[in-house]
């Protein structure tokens, strides 16, 4: 079952920052139209699966109706359409043959109850941990089994009890086919395969074909085959819809060993759950929505319980029906519900028309669907990820031994393949003409590779200069100790050893991460402990745009599934951050990392130099920062504002160099930097400092002084001043030193920057406290009429602060008055 999402319509259950409104007339019409399309596909499909399992044909219609109504109402994926499952066809046929139809209904009921319990326990995503190679292999194996069995019906015969028996009897069946059944089956398959291509015909034929192709292919194929059989009066087996007998549909307890019954229940549960959840994930991606997988599993379980009671087939989410539902423009779960209503009406009112359908037409329909479950796109994907042995083992196991043993064989193959890869390490020793030796390792170095590694290292001459090149794969403790011990002995004997990682082979590392003498030290280390570490080790000619897109792909593959529920909640409820974080635009400043925050936590403003333009700065005011601050304070009602500077700030260096005062027409950058003139003035009058260490240089002192000054200028915003005066807003000053990865916070006791771990549990900021008690809001902060609330913070106890040039050894002529 292959989902094509290339032409999926964009839809959404939610509107950003607004509660969802009632469904419009247009949405109802789209749901109604989509439900009719899915209904026309579901009827022949359900009859075909019921025939393939050997169940009463009415069981297929019952399952389709229950799947549409129950899962549509209670499921967690609104646009998924559930019904009889092609993946469960072989399993259901085996259960009917072993236990009988009524006992199979009881197994379906028990499997539904187990699904419901699993959904209540919220373990839906655990089912997605199954290897995709096993899932695709299971579907392909089931598809081949179905196709082989239904080929006998198309040829006019009857399928055997197993796929192997069907294969062995196929030559005799091919030798004596039943011509009417073969003609009807061939016509059905031809129409089904060629129907989507009608719109590609040239000229007016293509236009007419495009109109016809709006009719679902399965309906057109079965209708054409039925018309042909009635026109030619062909003698064929046709659909037999028995009258509904309530006493015949009561589930009966299976007779047989308890272990076998439990295995049957677990098999139906596992296959139905995995197929439904995988289909739900695909439909969510196709429709650009976010569903609730646990709720979907509960809905599937409830539907299987009801289907078992009413005499229906096992139910699962179907890729074929769901894809058609999305492409037909469905907008809500009402499309699935209405489709169930139409199926129920057809089962009750259209029995006369359904009884005219030839069984060979339904068999051909299911045969084509079975073959389409063998997806070459999936084969290419698993081959690209080197999982084809797992896929092949699962396919052969399902075809030869059944679904349960086939999946077990695939899982065992996956485990063996993983163990093989874990132990598959190569150690190559290359000797150069100058006597140096290069040891190259490929693959994970684990304890299983230690004998091979030890033998390779033991053959190296005692005084040779050795370079060990590791490819960055896993290195366990045993392999590390082996390398470390050999290096110590080799160096003691007079040899030299260098450890190199493959991403940048001129970066030399020892196992302890130190750069040794005689190596080629670089400014960075290429030890990729996170996906973004080591970007500097990539060749410069790599296109940075590709690197960005690769990062987005990694996010979509690994991170997006984990945070999608949280982002969906934020999309529904809107943002409610508690903090405004104003920091520099420097690429090294990763706010989410240093604050350990996630989506919705911080309202972040970034600019060059983490500046807050003061309205009294002539010719330098900027409304963008003030607008963001006002929105955060008044609309979002944040409870704290943090201004964070950092070491080595380029804007501070430019201020010290006088870039903002250079003659000539001002540029955008020079005009912006003029917002930092107050920080330069404060640096001359009252430089900020640290409590536990001296400042490194004048740039660092300006960086921390700038934080204090920008907090001062922040109070010029009336919204901030009002909230601070009310005591509902706290202002925080922060400084981050890149070299030591250390954050400092403005201490409310000392008025200096202290390491954050040295502060009290409440963190706190003298800025917020001082501002709240010493501000009347009548005049701007730096005017002579107003006492600067932060002077005592910058130079506590000092009436006449020393010039900033004296704070740094040697002074700095750039601060001359």
mmCIF file of N, CA, C and O in Angstrom, residues 175-206:
data_model
loop_
_atom_site.group_PDB
_atom_site.id
_atom_site.type_symbol
_atom_site.label_atom_id
_atom_site.label_comp_id
_atom_site.label_asym_id
_atom_site.label_seq_id
_atom_site.Cartn_x
_atom_site.Cartn_y
_atom_site.Cartn_z
ATOM 1 N N UNK A 175 -3.289 -24.454 -16.981
ATOM 2 C CA UNK A 175 -3.499 -25.353 -18.127
ATOM 3 C C UNK A 175 -4.973 -25.468 -18.495
ATOM 4 O O UNK A 175 -5.304 -25.747 -19.655
ATOM 5 N N UNK A 176 -5.855 -25.244 -17.529
ATOM 6 C CA UNK A 176 -7.286 -25.366 -17.844
ATOM 7 C C UNK A 176 -8.104 -24.248 -17.255
ATOM 8 O O UNK A 176 -8.911 -24.470 -16.340
ATOM 9 N N UNK A 177 -7.943 -23.003 -17.740
ATOM 10 C CA UNK A 177 -8.690 -21.883 -17.172
ATOM 11 C C UNK A 177 -10.147 -21.895 -17.615
ATOM 12 O O UNK A 177 -10.518 -22.558 -18.588
ATOM 13 N N UNK A 178 -10.963 -21.165 -16.894
ATOM 14 C CA UNK A 178 -12.366 -20.987 -17.232
ATOM 15 C C UNK A 178 -12.490 -19.684 -18.006
ATOM 16 O O UNK A 178 -12.335 -18.583 -17.434
ATOM 17 N N UNK A 179 -12.739 -19.726 -19.332
ATOM 18 C CA UNK A 179 -12.674 -18.510 -20.165
ATOM 19 C C UNK A 179 -13.550 -17.367 -19.685
ATOM 20 O O UNK A 179 -13.079 -16.214 -19.644
ATOM 21 N N UNK A 180 -14.831 -17.568 -19.319
ATOM 22 C CA UNK A 180 -15.636 -16.410 -18.879
ATOM 23 C C UNK A 180 -15.025 -15.696 -17.672
ATOM 24 O O UNK A 180 -14.964 -14.461 -17.628
ATOM 25 N N UNK A 181 -14.578 -16.474 -16.689
ATOM 26 C CA UNK A 181 -13.972 -15.859 -15.509
ATOM 27 C C UNK A 181 -12.680 -15.126 -15.872
ATOM 28 O O UNK A 181 -12.396 -14.022 -15.364
ATOM 29 N N UNK A 182 -11.902 -15.720 -16.790
ATOM 30 C CA UNK A 182 -10.646 -15.091 -17.194
ATOM 31 C C UNK A 182 -10.912 -13.768 -17.921
ATOM 32 O O UNK A 182 -10.210 -12.770 -17.708
ATOM 33 N N UNK A 183 -11.941 -13.744 -18.777
ATOM 34 C CA UNK A 183 -12.271 -12.515 -19.506
ATOM 35 C C UNK A 183 -12.719 -11.419 -18.543
ATOM 36 O O UNK A 183 -12.266 -10.261 -18.623
ATOM 37 N N UNK A 184 -13.612 -11.773 -17.616
ATOM 38 C CA UNK A 184 -14.105 -10.786 -16.653
ATOM 39 C C UNK A 184 -12.964 -10.285 -15.766
ATOM 40 O O UNK A 184 -12.823 -9.078 -15.502
ATOM 41 N N UNK A 185 -12.117 -11.186 -15.314
ATOM 42 C CA UNK A 185 -10.993 -10.785 -14.473
ATOM 43 C C UNK A 185 -10.013 -9.905 -15.217
ATOM 44 O O UNK A 185 -9.517 -8.899 -14.676
ATOM 45 N N UNK A 186 -9.706 -10.272 -16.481
ATOM 46 C CA UNK A 186 -8.774 -9.459 -17.269
ATOM 47 C C UNK A 186 -9.343 -8.070 -17.525
ATOM 48 O O UNK A 186 -8.622 -7.058 -17.470
ATOM 49 N N UNK A 187 -10.654 -7.981 -17.809
ATOM 50 C CA UNK A 187 -11.270 -6.680 -18.035
ATOM 51 C C UNK A 187 -11.203 -5.830 -16.759
ATOM 52 O O UNK A 187 -10.890 -4.634 -16.812
ATOM 53 N N UNK A 188 -11.482 -6.448 -15.624
ATOM 54 C CA UNK A 188 -11.432 -5.703 -14.354
ATOM 55 C C UNK A 188 -10.029 -5.155 -14.094
ATOM 56 O O UNK A 188 -9.849 -3.971 -13.764
ATOM 57 N N UNK A 189 -9.026 -6.008 -14.251
ATOM 58 C CA UNK A 189 -7.653 -5.564 -14.009
ATOM 59 C C UNK A 189 -7.234 -4.493 -15.003
ATOM 60 O O UNK A 189 -6.566 -3.515 -14.637
ATOM 61 N N UNK A 190 -7.623 -4.667 -16.275
ATOM 62 C CA UNK A 190 -7.248 -3.678 -17.285
ATOM 63 C C UNK A 190 -7.856 -2.317 -17.015
ATOM 64 O O UNK A 190 -7.179 -1.279 -17.120
ATOM 65 N N UNK A 191 -9.164 -2.306 -16.670
ATOM 66 C CA UNK A 191 -9.813 -1.028 -16.383
ATOM 67 C C UNK A 191 -9.213 -0.395 -15.128
ATOM 68 O O UNK A 191 -8.949 0.818 -15.081
ATOM 69 N N UNK A 192 -8.949 -1.209 -14.119
ATOM 70 C CA UNK A 192 -8.407 -0.680 -12.861
ATOM 71 C C UNK A 192 -7.037 -0.047 -13.067
ATOM 72 O O UNK A 192 -6.739 1.025 -12.525
ATOM 73 N N UNK A 193 -6.188 -0.690 -13.877
ATOM 74 C CA UNK A 193 -4.840 -0.161 -14.107
ATOM 75 C C UNK A 193 -4.830 1.001 -15.088
ATOM 76 O O UNK A 193 -4.011 1.922 -14.966
ATOM 77 N N UNK A 194 -5.722 0.980 -16.056
ATOM 78 C CA UNK A 194 -5.703 2.018 -17.067
ATOM 79 C C UNK A 194 -6.558 3.229 -16.761
ATOM 80 O O UNK A 194 -6.408 4.274 -17.401
ATOM 81 N N UNK A 195 -7.430 3.119 -15.773
ATOM 82 C CA UNK A 195 -8.361 4.211 -15.477
ATOM 83 C C UNK A 195 -7.659 5.524 -15.121
ATOM 84 O O UNK A 195 -8.046 6.585 -15.621
ATOM 85 N N UNK A 196 -6.624 5.505 -14.272
ATOM 86 C CA UNK A 196 -5.974 6.785 -13.942
ATOM 87 C C UNK A 196 -5.284 7.441 -15.136
ATOM 88 O O UNK A 196 -4.961 8.631 -15.073
ATOM 89 N N UNK A 197 -5.026 6.695 -16.203
ATOM 90 C CA UNK A 197 -4.298 7.241 -17.355
ATOM 91 C C UNK A 197 -5.211 7.839 -18.421
ATOM 92 O O UNK A 197 -4.731 8.300 -19.456
ATOM 93 N N UNK A 198 -6.523 7.811 -18.181
ATOM 94 C CA UNK A 198 -7.435 8.341 -19.189
ATOM 95 C C UNK A 198 -7.200 9.827 -19.435
ATOM 96 O O UNK A 198 -7.335 10.311 -20.557
ATOM 97 N N UNK A 199 -6.865 10.553 -18.379
ATOM 98 C CA UNK A 199 -6.660 11.989 -18.533
ATOM 99 C C UNK A 199 -5.408 12.352 -19.310
ATOM 100 O O UNK A 199 -5.215 13.517 -19.664
ATOM 101 N N UNK A 200 -4.554 11.368 -19.584
ATOM 102 C CA UNK A 200 -3.314 11.650 -20.309
ATOM 103 C C UNK A 200 -3.460 11.453 -21.811
ATOM 104 O O UNK A 200 -2.492 11.619 -22.560
ATOM 105 N N UNK A 201 -4.655 11.079 -22.259
ATOM 106 C CA UNK A 201 -4.862 10.887 -23.685
ATOM 107 C C UNK A 201 -4.765 12.222 -24.408
ATOM 108 O O UNK A 201 -5.094 13.276 -23.840
ATOM 109 N N UNK A 202 -4.356 12.228 -25.657
ATOM 110 C CA UNK A 202 -4.209 13.503 -26.383
ATOM 111 C C UNK A 202 -5.562 14.085 -26.804
ATOM 112 O O UNK A 202 -6.532 13.364 -27.030
ATOM 113 N N UNK A 203 -5.595 15.414 -26.936
ATOM 114 C CA UNK A 203 -6.756 16.102 -27.501
ATOM 115 C C UNK A 203 -7.983 16.012 -26.632
ATOM 116 O O UNK A 203 -7.937 15.953 -25.403
ATOM 117 N N UNK A 204 -9.136 15.978 -27.340
ATOM 118 C CA UNK A 204 -10.416 15.946 -26.629
ATOM 119 C C UNK A 204 -10.628 14.638 -25.882
ATOM 120 O O UNK A 204 -11.362 14.593 -24.903
ATOM 121 N N UNK A 205 -9.992 13.584 -26.385
ATOM 122 C CA UNK A 205 -10.100 12.312 -25.669
ATOM 123 C C UNK A 205 -9.553 12.447 -24.257
ATOM 124 O O UNK A 205 -10.081 11.861 -23.302
ATOM 125 N N UNK A 206 -8.485 13.223 -24.111
ATOM 126 C CA UNK A 206 -7.922 13.443 -22.793
ATOM 127 C C UNK A 206 -8.861 14.229 -21.892
ATOM 128 O O UNK A 206 -8.965 13.961 -20.697
#
